[in-house]
Amino acid sequence: MSEIDVNINSDALFAMQDLLQDQFLPTLEFCLTEFDRLYQDLENDFDSNLTEATRHAHSLKSNAAQFGADSLAQIARQLEHALNESNMALASELKTALPAHISATKDAINKLV
């Protein structure tokens, strides 16, 4: 298995830490669990509700970007665009890559904080 290339924008992550102060860790923990929930919702709606699947990809993109998970946000952005264009082959490929990238992203963030 090839190593996953995860890019965490530590400036964005630490800016959130400065902004949230003592609420940072609980908020971060919630955000990391949201990555998993949004992926599961995306998976559930992928074949049956394109609008909802696109919304989940958009939310994942936003949540990831907010905490500096740039590479995860980029995959979610590409997935959102593929869904908007009904490019289901690309969307499926990107969706398949998400679980491992989410896991690697969470590990990378947890190592920084």
GROMACS .gro file of N, CA, C and O in nm, residues 23-94:
model
  288
   23GLN      N    1  -1.162   2.597   2.391
   23GLN     CA    2  -1.261   2.518   2.317
   23GLN      C    3  -1.201   2.449   2.195
   23GLN      O    4  -1.271   2.376   2.123
   24PHE      N    5  -1.070   2.469   2.174
   24PHE     CA    6  -1.007   2.413   2.055
   24PHE      C    7  -1.013   2.261   2.052
   24PHE      O    8  -1.058   2.203   1.953
   25LEU      N    9  -0.966   2.196   2.156
   25LEU     CA   10  -0.960   2.049   2.153
   25LEU      C   11  -1.098   1.984   2.141
   25LEU      O   12  -1.115   1.894   2.058
   26PRO      N   13  -1.199   2.029   2.217
   26PRO     CA   14  -1.331   1.969   2.196
   26PRO      C   15  -1.386   1.996   2.055
   26PRO      O   16  -1.450   1.909   1.996
   27THR      N   17  -1.361   2.115   2.003
   27THR     CA   18  -1.408   2.148   1.869
   27THR      C   19  -1.333   2.066   1.764
   27THR      O   20  -1.394   2.014   1.670
   28LEU      N   21  -1.204   2.051   1.782
   28LEU     CA   22  -1.125   1.970   1.691
   28LEU      C   23  -1.172   1.825   1.694
   28LEU      O   24  -1.188   1.762   1.589
   29GLU      N   25  -1.194   1.772   1.812
   29GLU     CA   26  -1.241   1.634   1.824
   29GLU      C   27  -1.375   1.616   1.751
   29GLU      O   28  -1.394   1.519   1.679
   30PHE      N   29  -1.464   1.712   1.767
   30PHE     CA   30  -1.592   1.707   1.697
   30PHE      C   31  -1.569   1.711   1.546
   30PHE      O   32  -1.629   1.634   1.470
   31CYS      N   33  -1.481   1.801   1.501
   31CYS     CA   34  -1.453   1.814   1.358
   31CYS      C   35  -1.398   1.684   1.301
   31CYS      O   36  -1.439   1.641   1.192
   32LEU      N   37  -1.308   1.620   1.372
   32LEU     CA   38  -1.250   1.495   1.324
   32LEU      C   39  -1.356   1.385   1.315
   32LEU      O   40  -1.353   1.305   1.221
   33THR      N   41  -1.449   1.382   1.408
   33THR     CA   42  -1.557   1.282   1.397
   33THR      C   43  -1.652   1.319   1.284
   33THR      O   44  -1.712   1.230   1.223
   34GLU      N   45  -1.664   1.449   1.255
   34GLU     CA   46  -1.747   1.492   1.142
   34GLU      C   47  -1.691   1.443   1.009
   34GLU      O   48  -1.766   1.413   0.917
   35PHE      N   49  -1.559   1.435   0.998
   35PHE     CA   50  -1.500   1.381   0.875
   35PHE      C   51  -1.559   1.243   0.846
   35PHE      O   52  -1.600   1.214   0.735
   36ASP      N   53  -1.562   1.159   0.950
   36ASP     CA   54  -1.615   1.022   0.935
   36ASP      C   55  -1.764   1.022   0.907
   36ASP      O   56  -1.812   0.948   0.822
   37ARG      N   57  -1.838   1.106   0.979
   37ARG     CA   58  -1.983   1.110   0.959
   37ARG      C   59  -2.018   1.159   0.819
   37ARG      O   60  -2.104   1.101   0.752
   38LEU      N   61  -1.951   1.262   0.776
   38LEU     CA   62  -1.979   1.316   0.642
   38LEU      C   63  -1.944   1.214   0.534
   38LEU      O   64  -2.016   1.201   0.435
   39TYR      N   65  -1.835   1.141   0.554
   39TYR     CA   66  -1.802   1.036   0.458
   39TYR      C   67  -1.912   0.930   0.456
   39TYR      O   68  -1.956   0.888   0.350
   40GLN      N   69  -1.956   0.888   0.574
   40GLN     CA   70  -2.061   0.785   0.580
   40GLN      C   71  -2.190   0.834   0.515
   40GLN      O   72  -2.255   0.760   0.441
   41ASP      N   73  -2.226   0.958   0.540
   41ASP     CA   74  -2.345   1.015   0.476
   41ASP      C   75  -2.327   1.021   0.325
   41ASP      O   76  -2.420   0.991   0.249
   42LEU      N   77  -2.208   1.059   0.280
   42LEU     CA   78  -2.178   1.061   0.137
   42LEU      C   79  -2.192   0.921   0.078
   42LEU      O   80  -2.256   0.902  -0.026
   43GLU      N   81  -2.135   0.825   0.146
   43GLU     CA   82  -2.143   0.685   0.101
   43GLU      C   83  -2.289   0.640   0.091
   43GLU      O   84  -2.329   0.577  -0.007
   44ASN      N   85  -2.368   0.674   0.191
   44ASN     CA   86  -2.509   0.633   0.195
   44ASN      C   87  -2.590   0.695   0.082
   44ASN      O   88  -2.681   0.632   0.028
   45ASP      N   89  -2.560   0.820   0.046
   45ASP     CA   90  -2.639   0.892  -0.054
   45ASP      C   91  -2.579   0.886  -0.195
   45ASP      O   92  -2.644   0.930  -0.291
   46PHE      N   93  -2.460   0.833  -0.209
   46PHE     CA   94  -2.386   0.841  -0.335
   46PHE      C   95  -2.465   0.788  -0.455
   46PHE      O   96  -2.469   0.853  -0.559
   47ASP      N   97  -2.525   0.673  -0.441
   47ASP     CA   98  -2.596   0.612  -0.554
   47ASP      C   99  -2.743   0.649  -0.562
   47ASP      O  100  -2.808   0.619  -0.662
   48SER      N  101  -2.795   0.713  -0.458
   48SER     CA  102  -2.939   0.736  -0.454
   48SER      C  103  -2.980   0.884  -0.452
   48SER      O  104  -3.093   0.916  -0.489
   49ASN      N  105  -2.891   0.974  -0.410
   49ASN     CA  106  -2.930   1.113  -0.396
   49ASN      C  107  -2.809   1.202  -0.425
   49ASN      O  108  -2.733   1.239  -0.335
   50LEU      N  109  -2.792   1.236  -0.551
   50LEU     CA  110  -2.676   1.313  -0.596
   50LEU      C  111  -2.668   1.450  -0.527
   50LEU      O  112  -2.559   1.494  -0.490
   51THR      N  113  -2.781   1.513  -0.504
   51THR     CA  114  -2.783   1.644  -0.438
   51THR      C  115  -2.728   1.634  -0.297
   51THR      O  116  -2.644   1.715  -0.255
   52GLU      N  117  -2.774   1.536  -0.223
   52GLU     CA  118  -2.726   1.519  -0.085
   52GLU      C  119  -2.580   1.476  -0.083
   52GLU      O  120  -2.502   1.523   0.001
   53ALA      N  121  -2.542   1.388  -0.172
   53ALA     CA  122  -2.401   1.345  -0.179
   53ALA      C  123  -2.311   1.465  -0.205
   53ALA      O  124  -2.205   1.479  -0.143
   54THR      N  125  -2.353   1.552  -0.294
   54THR     CA  126  -2.276   1.672  -0.325
   54THR      C  127  -2.268   1.764  -0.203
   54THR      O  128  -2.162   1.820  -0.173
   55ARG      N  129  -2.377   1.775  -0.130
   55ARG     CA  130  -2.379   1.858  -0.008
   55ARG      C  131  -2.281   1.802   0.096
   55ARG      O  132  -2.209   1.877   0.162
   56HIS      N  133  -2.276   1.670   0.110
   56HIS     CA  134  -2.183   1.608   0.206
   56HIS      C  135  -2.038   1.633   0.165
   56HIS      O  136  -1.954   1.663   0.251
   57ALA      N  137  -2.010   1.624   0.035
   57ALA     CA  138  -1.874   1.651  -0.013
   57ALA      C  139  -1.837   1.797   0.015
   57ALA      O  140  -1.725   1.827   0.057
   58HIS      N  141  -1.932   1.887  -0.009
   58HIS     CA  142  -1.909   2.030   0.018
   58HIS      C  143  -1.881   2.053   0.167
   58HIS      O  144  -1.788   2.127   0.203
   59SER      N  145  -1.959   1.991   0.254
   59SER     CA  146  -1.939   2.008   0.398
   59SER      C  147  -1.805   1.950   0.443
   59SER      O  148  -1.736   2.010   0.526
   60LEU      N  149  -1.768   1.836   0.387
   60LEU     CA  150  -1.639   1.777   0.420
   60LEU      C  151  -1.526   1.870   0.376
   60LEU      O  152  -1.431   1.893   0.451
   61LYS      N  153  -1.539   1.928   0.258
   61LYS     CA  154  -1.440   2.023   0.207
   61LYS      C  155  -1.426   2.140   0.304
   61LYS      O  156  -1.315   2.179   0.341
   62SER      N  157  -1.537   2.197   0.346
   62SER     CA  158  -1.536   2.314   0.435
   62SER      C  159  -1.477   2.281   0.571
   62SER      O  160  -1.395   2.357   0.623
   63ASN      N  161  -1.520   2.169   0.629
   63ASN     CA  162  -1.469   2.130   0.761
   63ASN      C  163  -1.320   2.104   0.756
   63ASN      O  164  -1.246   2.145   0.846
   64ALA      N  165  -1.275   2.036   0.652
   64ALA     CA  166  -1.133   2.005   0.640
   64ALA      C  167  -1.052   2.134   0.625
   64ALA      O  168  -0.950   2.152   0.692
   65ALA      N  169  -1.097   2.223   0.539
   65ALA     CA  170  -1.024   2.348   0.515
   65ALA      C  171  -1.016   2.433   0.642
   65ALA      O  172  -0.912   2.495   0.669
   66GLN      N  173  -1.122   2.434   0.719
   66GLN     CA  174  -1.127   2.517   0.839
   66GLN      C  175  -1.018   2.479   0.939
   66GLN      O  176  -0.966   2.564   1.010
   67PHE      N  177  -0.981   2.351   0.942
   67PHE     CA  178  -0.879   2.306   1.037
   67PHE      C  179  -0.747   2.274   0.968
   67PHE      O  180  -0.663   2.203   1.022
   68GLY      N  181  -0.728   2.327   0.848
   68GLY     CA  182  -0.599   2.316   0.782
   68GLY      C  183  -0.571   2.184   0.714
   68GLY      O  184  -0.458   2.158   0.674
   69ALA      N  185  -0.672   2.100   0.699
   69ALA     CA  186  -0.654   1.971   0.632
   69ALA      C  187  -0.665   1.993   0.481
   69ALA      O  188  -0.762   1.954   0.416
   70ASP      N  189  -0.562   2.057   0.427
   70ASP     CA  190  -0.566   2.103   0.288
   70ASP      C  191  -0.581   1.991   0.186
   70ASP      O  192  -0.658   2.003   0.091
   71SER      N  193  -0.509   1.881   0.205
   71SER     CA  194  -0.518   1.774   0.105
   71SER      C  195  -0.654   1.705   0.109
   71SER      O  196  -0.709   1.669   0.005
   72LEU      N  197  -0.710   1.689   0.228
   72LEU     CA  198  -0.845   1.632   0.239
   72LEU      C  199  -0.947   1.727   0.177
   72LEU      O  200  -1.037   1.684   0.104
   73ALA      N  201  -0.932   1.855   0.203
   73ALA     CA  202  -1.022   1.955   0.144
   73ALA      C  203  -1.013   1.952  -0.009
   73ALA      O  204  -1.115   1.963  -0.077
   74GLN      N  205  -0.893   1.931  -0.061
   74GLN     CA  206  -0.875   1.926  -0.206
   74GLN      C  207  -0.947   1.804  -0.267
   74GLN      O  208  -1.012   1.816  -0.370
   75ILE      N  209  -0.935   1.689  -0.203
   75ILE     CA  210  -1.005   1.570  -0.253
   75ILE      C  211  -1.156   1.592  -0.247
   75ILE      O  212  -1.228   1.561  -0.343
   76ALA      N  213  -1.204   1.647  -0.137
   76ALA     CA  214  -1.347   1.673  -0.124
   76ALA      C  215  -1.394   1.775  -0.228
   76ALA      O  216  -1.503   1.763  -0.283
   77ARG      N  217  -1.311   1.875  -0.257
   77ARG     CA  218  -1.344   1.976  -0.359
   77ARG      C  219  -1.354   1.909  -0.497
   77ARG      O  220  -1.448   1.934  -0.572
   78GLN      N  221  -1.257   1.825  -0.529
   78GLN     CA  222  -1.260   1.753  -0.657
   78GLN      C  223  -1.384   1.663  -0.665
   78GLN      O  224  -1.447   1.654  -0.770
   79LEU      N  225  -1.416   1.599  -0.554
   79LEU     CA  226  -1.534   1.512  -0.550
   79LEU      C  227  -1.661   1.593  -0.569
   79LEU      O  228  -1.749   1.555  -0.647
   80GLU      N  229  -1.670   1.707  -0.502
   80GLU     CA  230  -1.786   1.794  -0.517
   80GLU      C  231  -1.803   1.836  -0.663
   80GLU      O  232  -1.914   1.830  -0.718
   81HIS      N  233  -1.695   1.875  -0.727
   81HIS     CA  234  -1.701   1.917  -0.867
   81HIS      C  235  -1.740   1.799  -0.958
   81HIS      O  236  -1.821   1.816  -1.050
   82ALA      N  237  -1.684   1.683  -0.932
   82ALA     CA  238  -1.718   1.565  -1.013
   82ALA      C  239  -1.866   1.533  -1.000
   82ALA      O  240  -1.933   1.501  -1.099
   83LEU      N  241  -1.919   1.542  -0.879
   83LEU     CA  242  -2.062   1.517  -0.857
   83LEU      C  243  -2.146   1.623  -0.928
   83LEU      O  244  -2.248   1.591  -0.989
   84ASN      N  245  -2.105   1.749  -0.918
   84ASN     CA  246  -2.178   1.857  -0.985
   84ASN      C  247  -2.181   1.837  -1.136
   84ASN      O  248  -2.278   1.877  -1.202
   85GLU      N  249  -2.077   1.775  -1.189
   85GLU     CA  250  -2.068   1.752  -1.334
   85GLU      C  251  -2.120   1.614  -1.373
   85GLU      O  252  -2.108   1.574  -1.489
   86SER      N  253  -2.173   1.540  -1.274
   86SER     CA  254  -2.221   1.402  -1.295
   86SER      C  255  -2.113   1.311  -1.353
   86SER      O  256  -2.143   1.219  -1.428
   87ASN      N  257  -1.989   1.337  -1.318
   87ASN     CA  258  -1.877   1.252  -1.358
   87ASN      C  259  -1.864   1.143  -1.251
   87ASN      O  260  -1.780   1.151  -1.162
   88MET      N  261  -1.949   1.043  -1.261
   88MET     CA  262  -1.959   0.943  -1.155
   88MET      C  263  -1.837   0.852  -1.149
   88MET      O  264  -1.804   0.801  -1.042
   89ALA      N  265  -1.769   0.831  -1.260
   89ALA     CA  266  -1.648   0.748  -1.257
   89ALA      C  267  -1.541   0.815  -1.170
   89ALA      O  268  -1.482   0.751  -1.081
   90LEU      N  269  -1.517   0.944  -1.193
   90LEU     CA  270  -1.419   1.018  -1.113
   90LEU      C  271  -1.468   1.031  -0.969
   90LEU      O  272  -1.391   1.013  -0.875
   91ALA      N  273  -1.595   1.061  -0.952
   91ALA     CA  274  -1.651   1.076  -0.817
   91ALA      C  275  -1.634   0.946  -0.738
   91ALA      O  276  -1.597   0.948  -0.620
   92SER      N  277  -1.658   0.834  -0.801
   92SER     CA  278  -1.644   0.705  -0.733
   92SER      C  279  -1.499   0.680  -0.694
   92SER      O  280  -1.470   0.632  -0.583
   93GLU      N  281  -1.408   0.713  -0.783
   93GLU     CA  282  -1.265   0.696  -0.754
   93GLU      C  283  -1.224   0.782  -0.634
   93GLU      O  284  -1.153   0.736  -0.544
   94LEU      N  285  -1.268   0.906  -0.632
   94LEU     CA  286  -1.235   0.997  -0.522
   94LEU      C  287  -1.300   0.951  -0.392
   94LEU      O  288  -1.237   0.956  -0.286
   0.00000   0.00000   0.00000
